[in-house]
Amino acid sequence: MKLKQLSVFLENRPGALSGACRGLADAGVNLITLCLADTQQFGILRLIVRDWAKAKEILMARGAVVKVTEVVAVEVPDRPGGLADLLEVFERAGINVEYMYAFTVKQEDLGLLVFRFHDPDRAVAALQAAAVKVVNEVELFRRFDL
Amino acid sequence: MNSNRDLQGTFHPASAPDYLPLPQLRQLQLQRLQSMVQRAYDRVPLYRGRMDERQLTPADIRSLGDIVRLPFTTKTDLRDTYPFGLFASPLQEIVRFHASSGTTGKPIVVAYTQEDVRDWTQAMMRSFLACGLHSGDVIQNAYGYGLFTGGLGAHYGAEALGAGVIPISGGNTERQIMILKDFGVTAICCTPSYFIHLIERAREMGVELKTLPLRAGVFGAEPWTEGMRQRIEAETNLKAYDIYGLSEIIGPGVAMECLHQSGPHIFEDLFYPEVIDPSSGEPVADGVEGELVLTTLCKRAMPMLRYRTRDISALHEETCACGRTLRRIKRISRRTDDMMIIRGVNVFPSQIEAALLAVEGTLPHYQIVVDRVKGLDELEIQVEVTAEFFGDTVGALEQLRQRLSHAVERVIGLRARVRLVEPHTLQRSEGKAKRVLDKRKL
């Protein structure tokens, strides 16, 4: 039920992000979604791609520091309160969200979010118990093939 | 202000030893050297052991020239005997401790008896007198107070002189400038680079230093150049004087420039100077550059025999126009080791390395970058992020950065900015890391 995400350490300087993206582009790797966390000094680029192992290899060959982490993709109704309702599931279960970002695609009236938890398995269990749809890898990539 | 010539820096009774006729000075030095060697031999196992190895006894020191028979003492000796191993006085006679950076984590400790503090006070008082300061002057002491010898050393000397001392210590530049202006300060003690920072900050604040009564700057604790002196003197009405000293010997006041500004005079009745070739250890001819070696002639708590300062200098014998018989040293502009002086604080790259190693248990690839921005030294440590250190969240990386920064600060006593950089971005020359990049232009 979990997805692999790549995190890349970047210095906060012109060219740091474009270099990483160009490397992936040249190898024909498409980015399904990404998010960039930044501080004054450095940034962390987080990526979801289809073939994470290949992307990792490409980035590491460029000298980048890459970490693979597990994240959870969750469907959320695209209406006011959709996210708030979802977050209450975590709150009730005492689960802390480390960070989150969104996929750019939408299916009907459902949006898709990426969550990073300290303990993703516990989060998945809590979501399933609350009957919230967790999108697995197969399902995710199928949607992107449409 | 005062027409009494005795108070104009030309002569003051405390300065009498500055003008001893040479034969008398040499006689005094020999007597003091002999009793210092005797004291060190009797009371400090390290000195006794080394002299015994050479089958040397204190009685073998019959002339000043015999000093070359004595073994050298190094900073490593102070580290190896940490904290009290070189003391020649019982602890109950010690009235003061100071400490400065060692080459790794532990500091080196120095100690003073009541008499040592008195001698040091006299040396600092003579330093102020040499550059024309006297009672009635208002001295802003911006050397750091604390374990560093600069603050208290200058403080005691200025107070003994009868000057008004402002014990402002280092830092808080705006307040320094306000007090400089409001208190009618006539002399300031600080590092030359900090004073340049003060000049630049004063300009930004719209304070015209040239209109102030400030007439003397007692600058030391770091290498500087004639160019810096010219710049300071062009932008203010003060004369910039070079003061030299080091904790291992006593602190500031080992040597000080007179009104002629032609190199610091060593207070030779208290400290005996030699200049050697740093690789062979042999003495060099007068006026030739080499490593300055100093022997304390009066220090009771912690005698130093032939201490290798690692400072590159030269000894000048020619008489100075001021009439002092004390020899002069050439201004220190570099060293024989990799010690850096940052904001007046001694820093060894090995200390920083030890601190970085302690944080994560492995040594990251790093580079130390020292720069001078608006006259103020800045220390940045660039650390390459590796897979082991990389924690995926901003919080984890910020924590790592702070842990590294605190670890360095704990060891060297200075705030260091840690910058995390991508792997393989730091310069490596011939496979060997270039650990220090000193961008300061002196």
Coordinates of C-alpha atoms in Angstrom, one line a residue:
Chain A
M1 CA 0.0 0.0 0.0
K2 CA 3.0 2.2 0.2
L3 CA 4.9 4.1 -2.4
K4 CA 8.6 4.6 -2.8
Q5 CA 9.7 8.3 -2.8
L6 CA 13.1 9.6 -3.6
S7 CA 14.5 12.5 -1.5
V8 CA 17.5 14.5 -2.9
F9 CA 19.6 16.9 -1.0
L10 CA 20.1 20.2 -3.0
E11 CA 22.1 23.3 -2.2
N12 CA 20.1 26.5 -2.4
R13 CA 21.8 27.9 -5.5
P14 CA 20.9 28.5 -9.1
G15 CA 21.2 25.3 -11.2
A16 CA 20.9 22.8 -8.3
L17 CA 17.3 21.8 -9.1
S18 CA 17.6 22.0 -12.9
G19 CA 20.7 19.8 -12.9
A20 CA 18.9 17.0 -11.1
C21 CA 15.8 17.4 -13.4
R22 CA 17.9 17.4 -16.6
G23 CA 19.7 14.3 -15.6
L24 CA 16.3 12.4 -15.1
A25 CA 14.9 14.0 -18.3
D26 CA 17.9 12.8 -20.4
A27 CA 17.3 9.2 -19.2
G28 CA 13.6 9.5 -20.1
V29 CA 12.3 9.5 -16.5
N30 CA 9.0 11.2 -16.1
L31 CA 8.1 12.8 -12.8
I32 CA 4.7 11.8 -11.6
T33 CA 4.7 14.4 -8.8
L34 CA 7.3 16.3 -6.8
C35 CA 7.7 18.7 -3.9
L36 CA 10.5 21.0 -2.9
A37 CA 11.2 21.8 0.7
D38 CA 13.5 24.8 1.1
T39 CA 15.4 26.6 3.7
Q40 CA 17.7 29.6 3.3
Q41 CA 20.7 27.2 2.9
F42 CA 19.5 24.0 1.3
G43 CA 16.5 22.2 -0.1
I44 CA 15.1 18.7 -0.3
L45 CA 13.6 17.6 -3.6
R46 CA 11.0 14.8 -3.2
L47 CA 10.0 12.8 -6.2
I48 CA 7.6 10.1 -7.2
V49 CA 8.6 8.3 -10.4
R50 CA 7.6 5.0 -11.9
D51 CA 11.0 3.4 -11.8
W52 CA 12.4 4.7 -8.6
A53 CA 15.5 2.4 -8.6
K54 CA 16.6 3.6 -12.0
A55 CA 16.0 7.2 -11.1
K56 CA 18.0 6.7 -7.9
E57 CA 20.9 5.3 -9.9
I58 CA 20.8 8.2 -12.3
L59 CA 20.8 10.7 -9.5
M60 CA 23.6 9.0 -7.6
A61 CA 25.7 8.7 -10.7
R62 CA 25.5 12.5 -10.8
G63 CA 26.9 12.6 -7.3
A64 CA 23.6 13.4 -5.5
V65 CA 22.7 12.2 -2.0
V66 CA 19.5 10.2 -2.4
K67 CA 17.3 8.6 0.2
V68 CA 14.4 6.3 -0.5
T69 CA 11.5 6.7 1.9
E70 CA 8.0 5.2 2.0
V71 CA 5.0 7.4 1.6
V72 CA 1.3 6.8 1.3
A73 CA -1.0 8.1 -1.5
V74 CA -4.5 8.8 -0.2
E75 CA -7.6 9.8 -2.0
V76 CA -9.4 12.8 -0.7
P77 CA -12.8 14.2 -1.8
D78 CA -12.4 17.5 -3.7
R79 CA -14.7 19.6 -1.6
P80 CA -14.4 22.0 1.3
G81 CA -13.5 20.0 4.4
G82 CA -12.2 17.0 2.4
L83 CA -8.7 17.3 3.8
A84 CA -9.9 18.3 7.3
D85 CA -11.9 15.2 7.5
L86 CA -9.0 13.1 6.4
L87 CA -6.6 14.7 8.9
E88 CA -9.0 14.0 11.7
V89 CA -8.4 10.3 11.0
F90 CA -4.7 10.8 11.8
E91 CA -5.5 13.0 14.8
R92 CA -7.8 10.4 16.3
A93 CA -5.1 7.7 15.8
G94 CA -2.4 10.0 17.3
I95 CA -0.4 9.9 14.1
N96 CA 1.8 12.8 13.1
V97 CA 2.1 13.9 9.5
E98 CA 5.8 14.7 8.7
Y99 CA 4.9 16.4 5.4
M100 CA 2.5 16.1 2.5
Y101 CA 2.0 17.3 -1.0
A102 CA -0.4 16.6 -3.9
F103 CA -0.6 14.8 -7.2
T104 CA -1.5 17.0 -10.1
V105 CA -4.1 14.5 -11.4
K106 CA -7.7 14.3 -10.3
Q107 CA -10.2 11.5 -10.8
E108 CA -13.8 12.7 -11.0
D109 CA -14.3 14.5 -7.7
L110 CA -11.3 12.9 -5.9
G111 CA -7.9 14.5 -5.4
L112 CA -4.8 12.5 -4.5
L113 CA -2.3 13.4 -1.8
V114 CA 1.1 12.1 -0.7
F115 CA 1.7 11.7 3.0
R116 CA 4.9 11.0 4.8
F117 CA 4.6 9.5 8.3
H118 CA 7.1 8.3 10.8
D119 CA 5.4 4.9 10.8
P120 CA 3.6 4.5 7.4
D121 CA 2.2 1.0 8.3
R122 CA 0.3 2.3 11.2
A123 CA -1.1 5.2 9.1
V124 CA -2.2 2.8 6.4
A125 CA -4.0 0.7 9.1
A126 CA -5.7 3.7 10.5
L127 CA -6.8 4.8 7.1
Q128 CA -8.2 1.4 6.2
A129 CA -10.0 1.2 9.5
A130 CA -11.6 4.6 8.7
A131 CA -12.5 3.3 5.2
V132 CA -10.3 5.8 3.5
K133 CA -9.0 4.8 0.0
V134 CA -5.3 4.3 -0.1
V135 CA -3.9 4.1 -3.6
N136 CA -1.2 1.5 -4.2
E137 CA 1.5 1.6 -6.8
V138 CA -0.3 -0.5 -9.3
E139 CA -3.4 1.6 -9.1
L140 CA -1.4 4.8 -9.2
F141 CA 0.6 4.0 -12.3
R142 CA -2.6 2.7 -14.0
R143 CA -4.2 6.1 -13.5
F144 CA -1.2 7.8 -15.0
D145 CA -1.3 5.6 -18.0
L146 CA -4.8 6.8 -18.9
Chain B
M1 CA 46.3 68.9 28.7
N2 CA 49.2 68.0 31.0
S3 CA 52.5 69.8 30.6
N4 CA 54.4 67.4 32.8
R5 CA 56.8 65.5 30.5
D6 CA 56.8 62.5 32.8
L7 CA 53.2 62.0 32.0
Q8 CA 53.6 62.4 28.2
G9 CA 55.0 58.9 27.7
T10 CA 58.6 60.1 27.5
F11 CA 59.4 59.0 31.0
H12 CA 57.6 57.4 33.9
P13 CA 59.4 55.7 36.8
A14 CA 57.6 52.4 35.9
S15 CA 59.3 52.5 32.6
A16 CA 62.8 52.6 34.1
P17 CA 63.7 49.0 33.2
D18 CA 63.0 50.0 29.5
Y19 CA 66.1 52.1 29.6
L20 CA 68.6 50.0 31.5
P21 CA 72.1 50.3 30.1
L22 CA 72.8 47.1 28.1
P23 CA 75.5 45.6 30.4
Q24 CA 73.2 46.0 33.4
L25 CA 70.2 44.5 31.4
R26 CA 72.2 41.5 30.3
Q27 CA 73.5 40.9 33.9
L28 CA 69.9 41.1 35.2
Q29 CA 68.7 38.7 32.5
L30 CA 71.4 36.2 33.3
Q31 CA 70.7 36.2 37.0
R32 CA 67.0 35.8 36.4
L33 CA 67.5 33.1 33.8
Q34 CA 69.7 31.1 36.2
S35 CA 67.1 31.2 39.0
M36 CA 64.3 30.5 36.5
V37 CA 66.1 27.4 35.3
Q38 CA 66.8 26.3 38.8
R39 CA 63.1 26.7 39.7
A40 CA 62.0 24.8 36.7
Y41 CA 64.5 22.0 37.3
D42 CA 63.6 21.7 41.0
R43 CA 59.8 21.9 40.6
V44 CA 58.7 20.7 37.2
P45 CA 59.3 17.0 36.4
L46 CA 59.1 17.6 32.6
Y47 CA 61.9 20.2 32.7
R48 CA 64.1 18.1 35.1
G49 CA 63.6 15.0 32.9
R50 CA 64.6 16.7 29.7
M51 CA 67.6 18.4 31.3
D52 CA 68.7 15.1 32.9
E53 CA 68.5 13.5 29.5
R54 CA 71.0 16.0 28.2
Q55 CA 73.1 15.7 31.4
L56 CA 72.5 19.3 32.0
T57 CA 72.2 20.9 35.4
P58 CA 71.1 24.5 36.2
A59 CA 74.7 25.2 37.1
D60 CA 75.6 24.7 33.5
I61 CA 73.9 27.9 32.5
R62 CA 76.8 30.3 33.1
S63 CA 76.1 32.9 30.4
L64 CA 73.1 34.0 28.4
G65 CA 74.6 32.2 25.4
D66 CA 74.2 28.9 27.3
I67 CA 70.4 29.2 26.9
V68 CA 70.7 27.3 23.6
R69 CA 71.7 24.2 25.6
L70 CA 68.3 24.1 27.1
P71 CA 65.6 22.0 25.5
F72 CA 62.6 23.7 23.7
T73 CA 59.1 23.7 25.1
T74 CA 56.1 23.4 22.8
K75 CA 52.4 23.8 22.9
T76 CA 52.2 20.0 22.8
D77 CA 54.0 19.9 26.2
L78 CA 51.3 22.1 27.6
R79 CA 48.6 19.8 26.2
D80 CA 50.3 16.6 27.4
T81 CA 50.6 18.0 30.9
Y82 CA 47.0 19.3 31.0
P83 CA 45.9 20.8 33.3
F84 CA 48.5 21.6 36.0
G85 CA 51.5 19.5 35.0
L86 CA 53.9 22.4 34.3
F87 CA 53.0 24.4 37.4
A88 CA 56.1 25.3 39.6
S89 CA 54.0 26.7 42.4
P90 CA 51.7 24.8 44.8
L91 CA 48.0 25.4 44.0
Q92 CA 47.5 27.5 47.2
E93 CA 49.9 30.1 45.7
I94 CA 48.0 30.4 42.4
V95 CA 45.7 33.4 42.3
R96 CA 44.7 33.3 38.6
F97 CA 44.0 30.8 35.8
H98 CA 43.6 31.5 32.2
A99 CA 43.2 29.1 29.3
S100 CA 43.5 29.2 25.6
S101 CA 43.0 26.8 22.7
G102 CA 45.1 23.7 22.5
T103 CA 45.5 21.9 19.2
T104 CA 42.6 19.5 19.9
G105 CA 39.7 19.4 22.2
K106 CA 41.4 20.3 25.5
P107 CA 42.5 23.9 26.2
I108 CA 45.9 24.7 27.5
V109 CA 45.9 26.1 31.0
V110 CA 48.2 28.9 32.4
A111 CA 48.5 30.1 36.0
Y112 CA 49.8 33.1 37.9
T113 CA 51.0 33.7 41.4
Q114 CA 50.3 37.1 43.0
E115 CA 53.8 38.2 42.0
D116 CA 53.2 37.0 38.4
V117 CA 50.0 39.1 38.2
R118 CA 52.1 42.0 39.5
D119 CA 54.8 41.5 36.9
W120 CA 52.1 41.2 34.2
T121 CA 50.4 44.4 35.4
Q122 CA 53.8 46.2 35.2
A123 CA 54.4 44.9 31.7
M124 CA 51.0 46.1 30.6
M125 CA 51.4 49.4 32.3
R126 CA 54.8 49.9 30.6
S127 CA 53.1 49.0 27.3
F128 CA 50.6 51.8 27.8
L129 CA 53.3 54.2 28.8
A130 CA 55.4 53.3 25.8
C131 CA 52.7 54.6 23.5
G132 CA 52.2 57.8 25.5
L133 CA 49.2 56.9 27.6
H134 CA 49.0 58.1 31.2
S135 CA 46.7 58.7 34.1
G136 CA 43.8 60.8 32.9
D137 CA 43.4 58.8 29.7
V138 CA 40.2 57.0 29.2
I139 CA 40.9 53.5 27.9
Q140 CA 38.1 51.4 26.3
N141 CA 39.2 47.8 26.7
A142 CA 37.5 45.8 24.0
Y143 CA 39.6 42.7 24.4
G144 CA 37.5 39.8 25.7
Y145 CA 37.3 39.3 29.5
G146 CA 37.3 35.8 30.7
L147 CA 39.6 32.8 30.1
F148 CA 41.3 34.8 27.3
T149 CA 44.2 36.8 28.8
G150 CA 43.6 39.9 26.7
G151 CA 40.8 41.5 28.7
L152 CA 42.1 41.2 32.3
G153 CA 45.7 41.7 31.2
A154 CA 45.0 45.1 29.7
H155 CA 42.6 46.0 32.4
Y156 CA 45.1 45.5 35.3
G157 CA 47.8 47.5 33.4
A158 CA 45.5 50.4 32.6
E159 CA 44.2 50.6 36.1
A160 CA 47.7 50.5 37.6
L161 CA 48.5 53.4 35.2
G162 CA 45.7 55.4 36.8
A163 CA 43.8 55.6 33.5
G164 CA 40.0 55.3 33.5
V165 CA 39.2 51.8 32.2
I166 CA 36.0 50.9 30.4
P167 CA 35.8 47.1 30.7
I168 CA 33.4 46.7 27.8
S169 CA 34.9 43.5 26.6
G170 CA 34.4 42.3 23.0
G171 CA 31.4 42.5 20.7
N172 CA 28.2 44.7 20.5
T173 CA 29.8 47.1 18.0
E174 CA 27.0 49.7 18.2
R175 CA 27.4 50.0 22.0
Q176 CA 31.2 50.2 21.6
I177 CA 30.8 53.2 19.2
M178 CA 28.3 54.9 21.5
I179 CA 30.6 54.7 24.5
L180 CA 33.6 55.7 22.4
K181 CA 31.8 58.9 21.5
D182 CA 29.9 59.6 24.8
F183 CA 32.8 58.8 27.3
G184 CA 35.5 60.9 25.5
V185 CA 37.6 57.7 25.1
T186 CA 41.3 58.5 24.3
A187 CA 42.6 55.0 23.7
I188 CA 41.1 51.7 22.6
C189 CA 42.4 48.1 23.0
C190 CA 41.2 45.5 20.6
T191 CA 42.3 43.4 17.6
P192 CA 43.2 45.5 14.6
S193 CA 40.6 43.7 12.4
Y194 CA 37.9 44.5 15.0
F195 CA 38.9 48.1 14.9
I196 CA 38.5 48.2 11.2
H197 CA 35.0 46.8 11.7
L198 CA 34.3 49.6 14.2
I199 CA 35.5 52.2 11.6
E200 CA 33.1 50.8 9.0
R201 CA 30.2 50.5 11.4
A202 CA 30.8 54.0 12.7
R203 CA 30.6 55.3 9.2
E204 CA 27.2 53.6 8.6
M205 CA 26.0 55.0 11.9
G206 CA 27.1 58.5 10.9
V207 CA 29.7 58.8 13.7
E208 CA 32.8 60.7 12.5
L209 CA 35.6 59.1 14.4
K210 CA 38.0 61.9 13.4
T211 CA 36.2 64.4 15.6
L212 CA 36.7 62.2 18.7
P213 CA 39.6 62.6 21.2
L214 CA 40.7 59.0 20.4
R215 CA 44.5 59.2 19.9
A216 CA 45.9 55.7 20.5
G217 CA 45.0 52.2 19.5
V218 CA 46.6 49.2 21.3
F219 CA 46.2 46.5 18.7
G220 CA 47.2 42.9 19.0
A221 CA 46.2 39.3 19.5
E222 CA 46.3 38.6 15.7
P223 CA 48.7 39.0 12.8
W224 CA 48.3 42.3 10.9
T225 CA 50.1 44.4 8.4
E226 CA 51.5 47.9 7.7
G227 CA 48.7 48.3 5.2
M228 CA 46.1 47.8 8.0
R229 CA 47.9 50.3 10.2
Q230 CA 47.9 52.9 7.4
R231 CA 44.3 52.4 6.7
I232 CA 43.4 52.8 10.4
E233 CA 45.5 55.9 10.8
A234 CA 44.1 57.5 7.6
E235 CA 40.5 57.0 8.7
T236 CA 40.9 58.2 12.3
N237 CA 43.1 60.5 14.3
L238 CA 44.6 57.8 16.3
K239 CA 48.1 56.2 16.1
A240 CA 47.9 52.4 15.8
Y241 CA 50.4 50.6 18.0
D242 CA 51.3 46.9 17.8
I243 CA 51.2 45.0 21.1
Y244 CA 52.4 41.4 21.3
G245 CA 51.9 38.6 23.8
L246 CA 50.7 35.1 24.3
S247 CA 49.1 33.3 27.2
E248 CA 51.8 30.7 27.5
I249 CA 54.3 33.4 28.3
I250 CA 52.0 35.7 30.3
G251 CA 49.4 37.3 28.0
P252 CA 49.5 40.7 26.3
G253 CA 52.4 42.9 27.2
V254 CA 55.3 40.7 26.2
A255 CA 56.3 43.4 23.7
M256 CA 54.9 46.8 22.8
E257 CA 55.6 49.5 20.3
C258 CA 56.8 52.9 21.4
L259 CA 55.8 56.3 19.9
H260 CA 58.2 55.6 17.0
Q261 CA 56.1 52.7 15.8
S262 CA 59.0 50.8 14.6
G263 CA 58.2 47.3 15.9
P264 CA 57.3 46.1 19.4
H265 CA 60.1 46.4 22.1
I266 CA 60.3 43.2 24.1
F267 CA 60.3 43.7 27.9
E268 CA 63.5 41.9 28.1
D269 CA 63.9 42.1 31.8
L270 CA 60.9 39.8 32.0
F271 CA 61.1 37.8 28.7
Y272 CA 64.2 36.6 27.0
P273 CA 63.8 36.4 23.1
E274 CA 65.6 34.2 20.6
V275 CA 64.9 33.7 16.9
I276 CA 65.6 30.3 15.4
D277 CA 65.4 28.5 12.1
P278 CA 62.1 26.5 12.7
S279 CA 63.4 23.4 10.9
S280 CA 66.9 23.1 12.4
G281 CA 66.2 24.8 15.7
E282 CA 69.5 26.8 15.3
P283 CA 69.6 30.5 16.1
V284 CA 69.5 32.8 13.1
A285 CA 71.5 36.1 12.7
D286 CA 70.1 39.4 13.9
G287 CA 67.5 40.8 11.7
V288 CA 66.9 37.5 9.9
E289 CA 63.4 36.1 10.0
G290 CA 62.7 32.9 11.9
E291 CA 60.6 31.5 14.7
L292 CA 60.4 33.5 17.9
V293 CA 61.3 31.6 21.0
L294 CA 60.7 33.1 24.4
T295 CA 61.9 32.3 27.9
T296 CA 60.1 33.7 30.9
L297 CA 62.6 35.3 33.3
C298 CA 60.3 35.9 36.3
K299 CA 57.3 33.7 35.9
R300 CA 56.8 31.7 39.1
A301 CA 53.7 29.7 38.7
M302 CA 54.6 28.4 35.3
P303 CA 58.1 29.0 34.0
M304 CA 58.5 28.6 30.3
L305 CA 61.9 27.6 29.0
R306 CA 62.6 28.3 25.3
Y307 CA 58.9 28.2 24.4
R308 CA 58.4 27.9 20.6
T309 CA 55.8 30.5 19.8
R310 CA 55.3 29.4 16.1
D311 CA 55.2 33.1 15.3
I312 CA 57.5 34.2 12.5
S313 CA 59.5 37.3 13.4
A314 CA 63.0 38.8 13.5
L315 CA 65.0 40.5 16.3
H316 CA 66.3 44.1 15.7
E317 CA 69.2 45.2 17.8
E318 CA 69.7 48.7 16.5
T319 CA 68.8 51.3 19.1
C320 CA 65.5 52.9 18.8
A321 CA 65.1 56.7 18.6
C322 CA 63.1 56.4 21.8
G323 CA 66.2 55.5 23.8
R324 CA 64.9 52.1 25.0
T325 CA 67.6 49.5 25.2
L326 CA 65.0 46.8 24.7
R327 CA 65.3 44.9 21.4
R328 CA 62.4 45.1 18.9
I329 CA 60.7 42.3 17.1
K330 CA 59.3 42.5 13.6
R331 CA 55.5 42.6 13.5
I332 CA 54.1 39.0 13.3
S333 CA 52.4 38.4 10.0
R334 CA 52.5 34.7 9.8
R335 CA 53.1 31.4 11.7
T336 CA 55.0 28.2 11.2
D337 CA 52.0 26.0 12.0
D338 CA 48.4 25.9 10.8
M339 CA 47.0 27.8 13.7
M340 CA 44.4 30.4 12.6
I341 CA 43.6 33.5 14.6
I342 CA 40.0 34.3 14.2
R343 CA 38.6 37.4 16.0
G344 CA 41.7 37.2 18.2
V345 CA 41.0 33.6 19.2
N346 CA 43.5 30.8 18.4
V347 CA 41.9 28.1 16.3
F348 CA 43.5 24.9 15.0
P349 CA 41.9 23.0 12.2
S350 CA 42.5 19.8 14.2
Q351 CA 40.1 21.1 16.9
I352 CA 37.4 21.6 14.4
E353 CA 38.0 18.2 12.9
A354 CA 37.7 16.6 16.3
A355 CA 34.4 18.3 17.0
L356 CA 32.9 17.3 13.6
L357 CA 34.1 13.7 14.2
A358 CA 32.4 13.6 17.6
V359 CA 29.0 14.5 16.3
E360 CA 28.2 11.6 14.0
G361 CA 31.0 9.2 14.8
T362 CA 32.4 9.5 11.3
L363 CA 34.3 12.4 9.8
P364 CA 32.4 14.1 7.0
H365 CA 34.2 15.7 4.1
Y366 CA 34.5 19.4 5.2
Q367 CA 36.3 22.6 4.5
I368 CA 36.9 25.5 6.8
V369 CA 36.4 28.9 5.2
V370 CA 37.6 32.0 6.9
D371 CA 36.7 35.4 5.5
R372 CA 36.7 39.0 6.6
V373 CA 33.5 40.8 6.0
K374 CA 33.4 44.5 6.9
G375 CA 36.5 44.0 9.0
L376 CA 35.0 41.2 11.0
D377 CA 36.3 37.6 10.8
E378 CA 33.7 35.0 9.8
L379 CA 34.1 31.3 10.2
E380 CA 32.1 29.0 8.0
I381 CA 32.4 25.2 8.0
Q382 CA 31.1 23.6 4.9
V383 CA 30.2 20.0 5.4
E384 CA 29.3 17.6 2.6
V385 CA 26.0 15.8 3.2
T386 CA 26.4 12.0 2.8
A387 CA 23.7 9.3 2.7
E388 CA 24.3 8.5 6.4
F389 CA 23.7 12.1 7.4
F390 CA 20.8 12.8 5.1
G391 CA 17.5 12.5 7.0
D392 CA 14.9 13.4 4.3
T393 CA 13.2 16.1 6.5
V394 CA 14.3 19.7 6.8
G395 CA 14.1 19.4 10.6
A396 CA 16.6 16.5 10.7
L397 CA 19.0 18.4 8.5
E398 CA 18.6 21.6 10.6
Q399 CA 19.2 19.6 13.7
L400 CA 22.4 18.1 12.2
R401 CA 23.6 21.6 11.3
Q402 CA 23.0 22.8 14.8
R403 CA 24.7 19.9 16.4
L404 CA 27.7 20.4 14.3
S405 CA 27.8 24.1 15.0
H406 CA 27.4 23.7 18.7
A407 CA 30.1 21.0 18.8
V408 CA 32.5 23.3 17.1
E409 CA 31.6 26.2 19.3
R410 CA 32.1 24.1 22.5
V411 CA 35.6 23.3 21.5
I412 CA 36.9 26.6 20.0
G413 CA 34.7 29.1 21.9
L414 CA 33.7 30.8 18.7
R415 CA 30.4 30.7 16.8
A416 CA 30.8 28.9 13.5
R417 CA 28.3 28.9 10.7
V418 CA 27.9 25.4 9.4
R419 CA 26.8 25.1 5.8
L420 CA 25.6 21.8 4.4
V421 CA 26.7 21.3 0.8
E422 CA 26.2 18.6 -1.9
P423 CA 28.7 15.8 -2.1
H424 CA 31.9 16.3 -4.1
T425 CA 31.5 20.0 -4.2
L426 CA 34.5 20.8 -1.9
Q427 CA 37.8 21.3 -3.4
R428 CA 40.3 18.4 -3.3
S429 CA 43.8 18.9 -4.6
E430 CA 45.7 15.8 -5.8
G431 CA 43.2 13.7 -3.9
K432 CA 44.1 15.4 -0.7
A433 CA 41.5 17.6 0.9
K434 CA 42.2 21.2 1.2
R435 CA 40.8 21.7 4.7
V436 CA 41.3 25.4 5.2
L437 CA 40.5 28.2 2.8
D438 CA 41.5 31.5 4.3
K439 CA 40.1 34.3 2.1
R440 CA 41.2 37.1 4.4
K441 CA 43.4 39.7 2.8
L442 CA 45.6 41.2 5.5

